[in-house]
Amino acid sequence: YIWGVCYYMVEREQADGLRNAYQTTANLARTFREQAEGTLENVDQLTDYIKVSYEAGELNLASLAYLKEKEWLYTIYIFDADGNMLNKEPSSHHTYMRSLLLGHRELHVSLNMGTMFIGHTVWDSQRDRWFLPISRRINRPDGSYAGMVVLLVRPEYFANLYNQLDVDEDSMICLFGRDGNVRSSKFNTGLDAGDSLAGMEIMERLHTADRGSYLQMEQGAEYAFSYESLERYPLVAAVGVPTATVLRDAHWHIFLYMLLACVLSVVDIA
């Protein structure tokens, strides 16, 4: 009877602990999603402002130096219809950057999206840094392609939101696209910006639900993961916390139940 009650209490404690782990990571993922979405809304507004001002002939290129004074932003590029960079003096690095952003130009030339496009995180080998290019098409009055505005966003800005969340140093945070490409991350598993999550469990889960929680092993440790899709952008915010951290109290309670059962068993035998 004593051990039957003990096993019941242990199972209940484990179930309660797992629910708590999921709730904890779900709350963190929601907070991360809201913070990331707020930053992207600022990017959205800035690209739209520049596009509209340029199309109206009211954009002062010199003013871009003031517009880029954002902690999440590296720089701003304006390209004309021929791919020439309008707001930067010619240099080898700017020629290099134009080649890195060629995919954005090809997309906007062929498609008038009407929204900003969030590209893959790119490694700038000349400056030893990652950047996240976000672009928007600029049109002529007849709707034809006139160029594009590109913002180079600091991907680490999103990962640094990790420091604002109530998590320990072994926890993980990741902002990735529904295409599986990682835009920003802080993982202790070597996963970095620009890597792909293709084939991982979280991508399979995204096919059936825009948010969720699950358990997964990472480097020999069990993690509780929660993810939540951004509402306005094709990105997903995910947070993982070691179950050893969120189940610490549950494990202590289980130890006490087992200890109490042992003591009562000895007393009963005596």
PDB file of C-alpha atoms in Angstrom:
ATOM      1  CA  TYR A   1       0.000   0.000   0.000  1.00  0.00           C
ATOM      2  CA  ILE A   2       2.798   2.404   0.976  1.00  0.00           C
ATOM      3  CA  TRP A   3       4.658   1.934  -2.309  1.00  0.00           C
ATOM      4  CA  GLY A   4       1.432   2.096  -4.283  1.00  0.00           C
ATOM      5  CA  VAL A   5       0.730   5.536  -2.854  1.00  0.00           C
ATOM      6  CA  CYS A   6       4.362   6.521  -3.449  1.00  0.00           C
ATOM      7  CA  TYR A   7       4.249   5.500  -7.126  1.00  0.00           C
ATOM      8  CA  TYR A   8       0.987   7.408  -7.566  1.00  0.00           C
ATOM      9  CA  MET A   9       2.513  10.548  -6.034  1.00  0.00           C
ATOM     10  CA  VAL A  10       5.649  10.174  -8.162  1.00  0.00           C
ATOM     11  CA  GLU A  11       3.628   9.823 -11.385  1.00  0.00           C
ATOM     12  CA  ARG A  12       1.478  12.826 -10.470  1.00  0.00           C
ATOM     13  CA  GLU A  13       4.571  14.900  -9.657  1.00  0.00           C
ATOM     14  CA  GLN A  14       6.175  13.953 -12.977  1.00  0.00           C
ATOM     15  CA  ALA A  15       3.016  14.847 -14.914  1.00  0.00           C
ATOM     16  CA  ASP A  16       2.671  18.177 -13.079  1.00  0.00           C
ATOM     17  CA  GLY A  17       6.357  18.894 -13.637  1.00  0.00           C
ATOM     18  CA  LEU A  18       6.086  18.212 -17.367  1.00  0.00           C
ATOM     19  CA  ARG A  19       3.050  20.488 -17.665  1.00  0.00           C
ATOM     20  CA  ASN A  20       5.013  23.165 -15.837  1.00  0.00           C
ATOM     21  CA  ALA A  21       7.981  22.692 -18.191  1.00  0.00           C
ATOM     22  CA  TYR A  22       5.750  23.116 -21.232  1.00  0.00           C
ATOM     23  CA  GLN A  23       4.022  26.146 -19.727  1.00  0.00           C
ATOM     24  CA  THR A  24       7.352  27.754 -18.857  1.00  0.00           C
ATOM     25  CA  THR A  25       8.835  27.323 -22.333  1.00  0.00           C
ATOM     26  CA  ALA A  26       5.544  28.313 -24.008  1.00  0.00           C
ATOM     27  CA  ASN A  27       5.538  31.587 -22.057  1.00  0.00           C
ATOM     28  CA  LEU A  28       9.160  32.229 -23.016  1.00  0.00           C
ATOM     29  CA  ALA A  29       8.490  31.457 -26.678  1.00  0.00           C
ATOM     30  CA  ARG A  30       5.519  33.831 -26.656  1.00  0.00           C
ATOM     31  CA  THR A  31       7.616  36.602 -25.121  1.00  0.00           C
ATOM     32  CA  PHE A  32      10.392  36.018 -27.670  1.00  0.00           C
ATOM     33  CA  ARG A  33       7.861  36.006 -30.508  1.00  0.00           C
ATOM     34  CA  GLU A  34       6.346  39.305 -29.365  1.00  0.00           C
ATOM     35  CA  GLN A  35       9.768  40.947 -29.035  1.00  0.00           C
ATOM     36  CA  ALA A  36      10.953  39.700 -32.437  1.00  0.00           C
ATOM     37  CA  GLU A  37       7.693  40.727 -34.085  1.00  0.00           C
ATOM     38  CA  GLY A  38       7.942  44.206 -32.572  1.00  0.00           C
ATOM     39  CA  THR A  39      11.432  44.661 -34.037  1.00  0.00           C
ATOM     40  CA  LEU A  40      10.320  43.418 -37.455  1.00  0.00           C
ATOM     41  CA  GLU A  41       7.390  45.823 -37.413  1.00  0.00           C
ATOM     42  CA  ASN A  42       9.919  48.644 -36.971  1.00  0.00           C
ATOM     43  CA  VAL A  43      11.871  47.296 -39.946  1.00  0.00           C
ATOM     44  CA  ASP A  44       8.640  47.043 -41.933  1.00  0.00           C
ATOM     45  CA  GLN A  45       7.708  50.653 -41.207  1.00  0.00           C
ATOM     46  CA  LEU A  46      11.185  51.932 -42.088  1.00  0.00           C
ATOM     47  CA  THR A  47      11.381  50.092 -45.414  1.00  0.00           C
ATOM     48  CA  ASP A  48       7.884  51.302 -46.303  1.00  0.00           C
ATOM     49  CA  TYR A  49       8.750  54.894 -45.373  1.00  0.00           C
ATOM     50  CA  ILE A  50      11.867  54.837 -47.551  1.00  0.00           C
ATOM     51  CA  LYS A  51      10.009  53.209 -50.461  1.00  0.00           C
ATOM     52  CA  VAL A  52       7.124  55.699 -50.376  1.00  0.00           C
ATOM     53  CA  SER A  53       9.464  58.691 -49.976  1.00  0.00           C
ATOM     54  CA  TYR A  54      11.669  57.533 -52.853  1.00  0.00           C
ATOM     55  CA  GLU A  55       8.707  56.923 -55.149  1.00  0.00           C
ATOM     56  CA  ALA A  56       7.370  60.406 -54.377  1.00  0.00           C
ATOM     57  CA  GLY A  57      10.787  61.961 -55.095  1.00  0.00           C
ATOM     58  CA  GLU A  58      10.969  63.216 -51.512  1.00  0.00           C
ATOM     59  CA  LEU A  59      13.762  61.032 -50.149  1.00  0.00           C
ATOM     60  CA  ASN A  60      16.938  62.836 -49.156  1.00  0.00           C
ATOM     61  CA  LEU A  61      19.650  60.180 -49.433  1.00  0.00           C
ATOM     62  CA  ALA A  62      21.786  62.055 -46.916  1.00  0.00           C
ATOM     63  CA  SER A  63      19.041  61.578 -44.325  1.00  0.00           C
ATOM     64  CA  LEU A  64      19.553  57.817 -44.378  1.00  0.00           C
ATOM     65  CA  ALA A  65      22.529  58.308 -42.063  1.00  0.00           C
ATOM     66  CA  TYR A  66      20.085  59.434 -39.382  1.00  0.00           C
ATOM     67  CA  LEU A  67      17.465  56.813 -40.180  1.00  0.00           C
ATOM     68  CA  LYS A  68      19.951  53.993 -39.638  1.00  0.00           C
ATOM     69  CA  GLU A  69      20.691  54.964 -36.035  1.00  0.00           C
ATOM     70  CA  LYS A  70      18.958  51.876 -34.683  1.00  0.00           C
ATOM     71  CA  GLU A  71      20.576  49.320 -32.407  1.00  0.00           C
ATOM     72  CA  TRP A  72      19.224  46.493 -34.586  1.00  0.00           C
ATOM     73  CA  LEU A  73      20.479  47.969 -37.873  1.00  0.00           C
ATOM     74  CA  TYR A  74      23.867  47.875 -39.622  1.00  0.00           C
ATOM     75  CA  THR A  75      23.111  50.000 -42.656  1.00  0.00           C
ATOM     76  CA  ILE A  76      20.657  50.884 -45.435  1.00  0.00           C
ATOM     77  CA  TYR A  77      21.174  50.420 -49.168  1.00  0.00           C
ATOM     78  CA  ILE A  78      19.127  51.953 -52.004  1.00  0.00           C
ATOM     79  CA  PHE A  79      19.440  50.338 -55.433  1.00  0.00           C
ATOM     80  CA  ASP A  80      18.108  51.682 -58.734  1.00  0.00           C
ATOM     81  CA  ALA A  81      16.529  49.576 -61.479  1.00  0.00           C
ATOM     82  CA  ASP A  82      19.952  48.698 -62.917  1.00  0.00           C
ATOM     83  CA  GLY A  83      21.292  47.478 -59.590  1.00  0.00           C
ATOM     84  CA  ASN A  84      23.441  50.532 -58.882  1.00  0.00           C
ATOM     85  CA  MET A  85      23.871  51.479 -55.232  1.00  0.00           C
ATOM     86  CA  LEU A  86      22.634  55.059 -54.960  1.00  0.00           C
ATOM     87  CA  ASN A  87      23.504  56.063 -51.411  1.00  0.00           C
ATOM     88  CA  LYS A  88      27.044  54.708 -51.124  1.00  0.00           C
ATOM     89  CA  GLU A  89      30.326  55.702 -52.713  1.00  0.00           C
ATOM     90  CA  PRO A  90      31.781  52.997 -54.993  1.00  0.00           C
ATOM     91  CA  SER A  91      34.091  50.605 -53.156  1.00  0.00           C
ATOM     92  CA  SER A  92      35.178  46.983 -53.351  1.00  0.00           C
ATOM     93  CA  HIS A  93      33.041  46.136 -50.321  1.00  0.00           C
ATOM     94  CA  HIS A  94      29.922  47.692 -51.784  1.00  0.00           C
ATOM     95  CA  THR A  95      30.515  45.778 -55.021  1.00  0.00           C
ATOM     96  CA  TYR A  96      30.837  42.643 -52.907  1.00  0.00           C
ATOM     97  CA  MET A  97      27.625  43.473 -51.029  1.00  0.00           C
ATOM     98  CA  ARG A  98      25.766  44.010 -54.286  1.00  0.00           C
ATOM     99  CA  SER A  99      26.722  40.469 -55.325  1.00  0.00           C
ATOM    100  CA  LEU A 100      25.487  39.073 -52.003  1.00  0.00           C
ATOM    101  CA  LEU A 101      22.128  40.818 -52.484  1.00  0.00           C
ATOM    102  CA  LEU A 102      21.672  39.755 -56.093  1.00  0.00           C
ATOM    103  CA  GLY A 103      19.006  37.245 -55.102  1.00  0.00           C
ATOM    104  CA  HIS A 104      16.886  40.024 -53.595  1.00  0.00           C
ATOM    105  CA  ARG A 105      17.110  42.048 -56.809  1.00  0.00           C
ATOM    106  CA  GLU A 106      16.122  39.073 -58.943  1.00  0.00           C
ATOM    107  CA  LEU A 107      13.122  38.428 -56.704  1.00  0.00           C
ATOM    108  CA  HIS A 108      11.878  42.009 -56.769  1.00  0.00           C
ATOM    109  CA  VAL A 109      12.416  42.408 -60.507  1.00  0.00           C
ATOM    110  CA  SER A 110      10.233  39.366 -61.169  1.00  0.00           C
ATOM    111  CA  LEU A 111       7.639  39.842 -58.426  1.00  0.00           C
ATOM    112  CA  ASN A 112       5.844  42.870 -57.003  1.00  0.00           C
ATOM    113  CA  MET A 113       5.227  41.442 -53.523  1.00  0.00           C
ATOM    114  CA  GLY A 114       3.816  44.572 -51.938  1.00  0.00           C
ATOM    115  CA  THR A 115       5.508  43.560 -48.688  1.00  0.00           C
ATOM    116  CA  MET A 116       9.044  43.414 -47.353  1.00  0.00           C
ATOM    117  CA  PHE A 117      11.080  40.269 -47.999  1.00  0.00           C
ATOM    118  CA  ILE A 118      13.084  38.657 -45.184  1.00  0.00           C
ATOM    119  CA  GLY A 119      16.087  36.936 -46.700  1.00  0.00           C
ATOM    120  CA  HIS A 120      18.439  34.295 -45.333  1.00  0.00           C
ATOM    121  CA  THR A 121      21.119  35.372 -42.899  1.00  0.00           C
ATOM    122  CA  VAL A 122      24.344  35.998 -44.839  1.00  0.00           C
ATOM    123  CA  TRP A 123      28.006  35.908 -43.803  1.00  0.00           C
ATOM    124  CA  ASP A 124      30.002  39.016 -44.789  1.00  0.00           C
ATOM    125  CA  SER A 125      33.513  37.589 -45.037  1.00  0.00           C
ATOM    126  CA  GLN A 126      35.043  41.037 -45.616  1.00  0.00           C
ATOM    127  CA  ARG A 127      33.648  42.395 -42.341  1.00  0.00           C
ATOM    128  CA  ASP A 128      33.543  39.092 -40.402  1.00  0.00           C
ATOM    129  CA  ARG A 129      29.895  39.435 -39.458  1.00  0.00           C
ATOM    130  CA  TRP A 130      26.470  37.969 -40.082  1.00  0.00           C
ATOM    131  CA  PHE A 131      23.704  40.168 -41.390  1.00  0.00           C
ATOM    132  CA  LEU A 132      20.016  39.616 -42.086  1.00  0.00           C
ATOM    133  CA  PRO A 133      18.971  41.363 -45.331  1.00  0.00           C
ATOM    134  CA  ILE A 134      15.387  42.630 -45.420  1.00  0.00           C
ATOM    135  CA  SER A 135      14.260  44.326 -48.620  1.00  0.00           C
ATOM    136  CA  ARG A 136      11.295  46.006 -50.280  1.00  0.00           C
ATOM    137  CA  ARG A 137      10.615  46.742 -53.930  1.00  0.00           C
ATOM    138  CA  ILE A 138      10.445  50.330 -55.227  1.00  0.00           C
ATOM    139  CA  ASN A 139       8.102  51.019 -58.152  1.00  0.00           C
ATOM    140  CA  ARG A 140       7.753  53.567 -60.931  1.00  0.00           C
ATOM    141  CA  PRO A 141       4.386  55.326 -61.319  1.00  0.00           C
ATOM    142  CA  ASP A 142       3.316  52.677 -63.856  1.00  0.00           C
ATOM    143  CA  GLY A 143       4.091  49.906 -61.366  1.00  0.00           C
ATOM    144  CA  SER A 144       7.260  48.673 -63.072  1.00  0.00           C
ATOM    145  CA  TYR A 145      10.447  47.923 -61.154  1.00  0.00           C
ATOM    146  CA  ALA A 146      12.446  51.006 -60.133  1.00  0.00           C
ATOM    147  CA  GLY A 147      14.820  49.525 -57.558  1.00  0.00           C
ATOM    148  CA  MET A 148      14.795  48.315 -53.979  1.00  0.00           C
ATOM    149  CA  VAL A 149      15.620  49.340 -50.434  1.00  0.00           C
ATOM    150  CA  VAL A 150      17.612  46.883 -48.336  1.00  0.00           C
ATOM    151  CA  LEU A 151      18.169  47.012 -44.597  1.00  0.00           C
ATOM    152  CA  LEU A 152      21.016  44.970 -43.146  1.00  0.00           C
ATOM    153  CA  VAL A 153      19.701  43.906 -39.752  1.00  0.00           C
ATOM    154  CA  ARG A 154      21.907  42.601 -36.954  1.00  0.00           C
ATOM    155  CA  PRO A 155      20.786  38.977 -36.392  1.00  0.00           C
ATOM    156  CA  GLU A 156      22.441  38.893 -32.981  1.00  0.00           C
ATOM    157  CA  TYR A 157      19.978  41.543 -31.847  1.00  0.00           C
ATOM    158  CA  PHE A 158      17.255  38.889 -31.801  1.00  0.00           C
ATOM    159  CA  ALA A 159      19.460  36.329 -30.041  1.00  0.00           C
ATOM    160  CA  ASN A 160      20.398  38.951 -27.463  1.00  0.00           C
ATOM    161  CA  LEU A 161      16.746  39.083 -26.436  1.00  0.00           C
ATOM    162  CA  TYR A 162      17.801  35.844 -24.701  1.00  0.00           C
ATOM    163  CA  ASN A 163      19.375  38.031 -22.026  1.00  0.00           C
ATOM    164  CA  GLN A 164      15.966  39.592 -21.307  1.00  0.00           C
ATOM    165  CA  LEU A 165      14.301  36.220 -20.771  1.00  0.00           C
ATOM    166  CA  ASP A 166      14.314  34.445 -17.427  1.00  0.00           C
ATOM    167  CA  VAL A 167      16.405  31.458 -18.544  1.00  0.00           C
ATOM    168  CA  ASP A 168      19.704  29.887 -17.508  1.00  0.00           C
ATOM    169  CA  GLU A 169      22.869  29.689 -19.601  1.00  0.00           C
ATOM    170  CA  ASP A 170      22.070  26.201 -20.899  1.00  0.00           C
ATOM    171  CA  SER A 171      18.785  27.283 -22.452  1.00  0.00           C
ATOM    172  CA  MET A 172      18.410  27.780 -26.200  1.00  0.00           C
ATOM    173  CA  ILE A 173      16.722  30.411 -28.323  1.00  0.00           C
ATOM    174  CA  CYS A 174      16.189  30.448 -32.072  1.00  0.00           C
ATOM    175  CA  LEU A 175      14.442  32.586 -34.690  1.00  0.00           C
ATOM    176  CA  PHE A 176      14.054  30.689 -37.951  1.00  0.00           C
ATOM    177  CA  GLY A 177      12.016  30.805 -41.137  1.00  0.00           C
ATOM    178  CA  ARG A 178       9.276  28.429 -42.133  1.00  0.00           C
ATOM    179  CA  ASP A 179      11.784  27.402 -44.810  1.00  0.00           C
ATOM    180  CA  GLY A 180      13.982  26.013 -42.013  1.00  0.00           C
ATOM    181  CA  ASN A 181      16.757  28.592 -42.375  1.00  0.00           C
ATOM    182  CA  VAL A 182      18.020  29.938 -39.037  1.00  0.00           C
ATOM    183  CA  ARG A 183      17.987  33.738 -38.932  1.00  0.00           C
ATOM    184  CA  SER A 184      19.330  34.110 -35.386  1.00  0.00           C
ATOM    185  CA  SER A 185      20.126  31.722 -32.548  1.00  0.00           C
ATOM    186  CA  LYS A 186      21.832  31.173 -29.253  1.00  0.00           C
ATOM    187  CA  PHE A 187      22.386  27.441 -28.928  1.00  0.00           C
ATOM    188  CA  ASN A 188      25.023  25.485 -27.060  1.00  0.00           C
ATOM    189  CA  THR A 189      24.876  22.812 -29.771  1.00  0.00           C
ATOM    190  CA  GLY A 190      26.748  24.682 -32.497  1.00  0.00           C
ATOM    191  CA  LEU A 191      23.611  25.648 -34.417  1.00  0.00           C
ATOM    192  CA  ASP A 192      24.226  29.104 -35.862  1.00  0.00           C
ATOM    193  CA  ALA A 193      22.676  31.722 -38.097  1.00  0.00           C
ATOM    194  CA  GLY A 194      22.465  30.497 -41.671  1.00  0.00           C
ATOM    195  CA  ASP A 195      22.144  26.823 -40.685  1.00  0.00           C
ATOM    196  CA  SER A 196      19.140  24.734 -41.652  1.00  0.00           C
ATOM    197  CA  LEU A 197      16.623  22.922 -39.456  1.00  0.00           C
ATOM    198  CA  ALA A 198      15.466  20.783 -42.371  1.00  0.00           C
ATOM    199  CA  GLY A 199      14.637  17.261 -41.205  1.00  0.00           C
ATOM    200  CA  MET A 200      14.401  18.229 -37.529  1.00  0.00           C
ATOM    201  CA  GLU A 201      11.340  17.426 -35.451  1.00  0.00           C
ATOM    202  CA  ILE A 202      10.287  21.051 -35.071  1.00  0.00           C
ATOM    203  CA  MET A 203       9.888  21.374 -38.861  1.00  0.00           C
ATOM    204  CA  GLU A 204       7.643  18.319 -38.925  1.00  0.00           C
ATOM    205  CA  ARG A 205       5.520  19.770 -36.152  1.00  0.00           C
ATOM    206  CA  LEU A 206       5.135  23.065 -38.035  1.00  0.00           C
ATOM    207  CA  HIS A 207       3.277  21.188 -40.773  1.00  0.00           C
ATOM    208  CA  THR A 208       0.440  20.488 -38.356  1.00  0.00           C
ATOM    209  CA  ALA A 209       0.529  23.314 -35.780  1.00  0.00           C
ATOM    210  CA  ASP A 210       1.768  26.922 -35.698  1.00  0.00           C
ATOM    211  CA  ARG A 211       2.698  26.566 -32.021  1.00  0.00           C
ATOM    212  CA  GLY A 212       3.477  23.702 -29.717  1.00  0.00           C
ATOM    213  CA  SER A 213       5.689  22.080 -27.089  1.00  0.00           C
ATOM    214  CA  TYR A 214       7.635  18.830 -27.016  1.00  0.00           C
ATOM    215  CA  LEU A 215      10.627  17.048 -25.472  1.00  0.00           C
ATOM    216  CA  GLN A 216      13.883  16.462 -27.322  1.00  0.00           C
ATOM    217  CA  MET A 217      17.377  15.209 -26.503  1.00  0.00           C
ATOM    218  CA  GLU A 218      20.266  17.599 -27.200  1.00  0.00           C
ATOM    219  CA  GLN A 219      23.848  16.510 -26.504  1.00  0.00           C
ATOM    220  CA  GLY A 220      22.742  13.908 -23.990  1.00  0.00           C
ATOM    221  CA  ALA A 221      20.382  16.227 -22.081  1.00  0.00           C
ATOM    222  CA  GLU A 222      16.603  16.373 -22.259  1.00  0.00           C
ATOM    223  CA  TYR A 223      15.082  19.710 -23.250  1.00  0.00           C
ATOM    224  CA  ALA A 224      11.542  21.038 -23.177  1.00  0.00           C
ATOM    225  CA  PHE A 225      11.016  23.039 -26.387  1.00  0.00           C
ATOM    226  CA  SER A 226       8.212  25.413 -27.282  1.00  0.00           C
ATOM    227  CA  TYR A 227       7.774  27.269 -30.546  1.00  0.00           C
ATOM    228  CA  GLU A 228       5.371  29.919 -31.778  1.00  0.00           C
ATOM    229  CA  SER A 229       4.931  31.278 -35.303  1.00  0.00           C
ATOM    230  CA  LEU A 230       5.008  35.021 -35.819  1.00  0.00           C
ATOM    231  CA  GLU A 231       1.629  36.374 -36.841  1.00  0.00           C
ATOM    232  CA  ARG A 232       2.681  38.769 -39.639  1.00  0.00           C
ATOM    233  CA  TYR A 233       5.964  37.311 -40.860  1.00  0.00           C
ATOM    234  CA  PRO A 234       7.055  33.823 -42.073  1.00  0.00           C
ATOM    235  CA  LEU A 235       9.272  33.229 -39.049  1.00  0.00           C
ATOM    236  CA  VAL A 236       9.098  31.070 -35.928  1.00  0.00           C
ATOM    237  CA  ALA A 237      10.381  31.796 -32.405  1.00  0.00           C
ATOM    238  CA  ALA A 238      11.565  28.812 -30.372  1.00  0.00           C
ATOM    239  CA  VAL A 239      12.916  28.406 -26.850  1.00  0.00           C
ATOM    240  CA  GLY A 240      14.376  25.282 -25.237  1.00  0.00           C
ATOM    241  CA  VAL A 241      15.047  24.803 -21.530  1.00  0.00           C
ATOM    242  CA  PRO A 242      16.733  21.771 -19.896  1.00  0.00           C
ATOM    243  CA  THR A 243      14.105  19.691 -18.106  1.00  0.00           C
ATOM    244  CA  ALA A 244      16.614  19.312 -15.271  1.00  0.00           C
ATOM    245  CA  THR A 245      16.137  23.037 -14.678  1.00  0.00           C
ATOM    246  CA  VAL A 246      12.344  23.310 -14.864  1.00  0.00           C
ATOM    247  CA  LEU A 247      11.789  19.953 -13.112  1.00  0.00           C
ATOM    248  CA  ARG A 248      14.214  20.623 -10.266  1.00  0.00           C
ATOM    249  CA  ASP A 249      11.437  21.050  -7.691  1.00  0.00           C
ATOM    250  CA  ALA A 250       9.565  18.011  -9.020  1.00  0.00           C
ATOM    251  CA  HIS A 251      12.690  15.861  -8.749  1.00  0.00           C
ATOM    252  CA  TRP A 252      13.204  17.015  -5.155  1.00  0.00           C
ATOM    253  CA  HIS A 253       9.617  16.147  -4.256  1.00  0.00           C
ATOM    254  CA  ILE A 254       9.981  12.721  -5.858  1.00  0.00           C
ATOM    255  CA  PHE A 255      13.126  12.109  -3.809  1.00  0.00           C
ATOM    256  CA  LEU A 256      11.234  12.997  -0.631  1.00  0.00           C
ATOM    257  CA  TYR A 257       8.350  10.650  -1.539  1.00  0.00           C
ATOM    258  CA  MET A 258      10.755   7.786  -2.140  1.00  0.00           C
ATOM    259  CA  LEU A 259      12.619   8.515   1.079  1.00  0.00           C
ATOM    260  CA  LEU A 260       9.383   8.654   3.044  1.00  0.00           C
ATOM    261  CA  ALA A 261       8.208   5.370   1.507  1.00  0.00           C
ATOM    262  CA  CYS A 262      11.496   3.703   2.502  1.00  0.00           C
ATOM    263  CA  VAL A 263      11.231   4.978   6.086  1.00  0.00           C
ATOM    264  CA  LEU A 264       7.589   3.903   6.426  1.00  0.00           C
ATOM    265  CA  SER A 265       8.416   0.481   4.968  1.00  0.00           C
ATOM    266  CA  VAL A 266      11.171  -0.047   7.529  1.00  0.00           C
ATOM    267  CA  VAL A 267       8.856   1.034  10.337  1.00  0.00           C
ATOM    268  CA  ASP A 268       6.099  -1.255   9.045  1.00  0.00           C
ATOM    269  CA  ILE A 269       8.482  -4.232   8.913  1.00  0.00           C
ATOM    270  CA  ALA A 270       9.761  -3.473  12.396  1.00  0.00           C
TER     271      ALA A 270
END
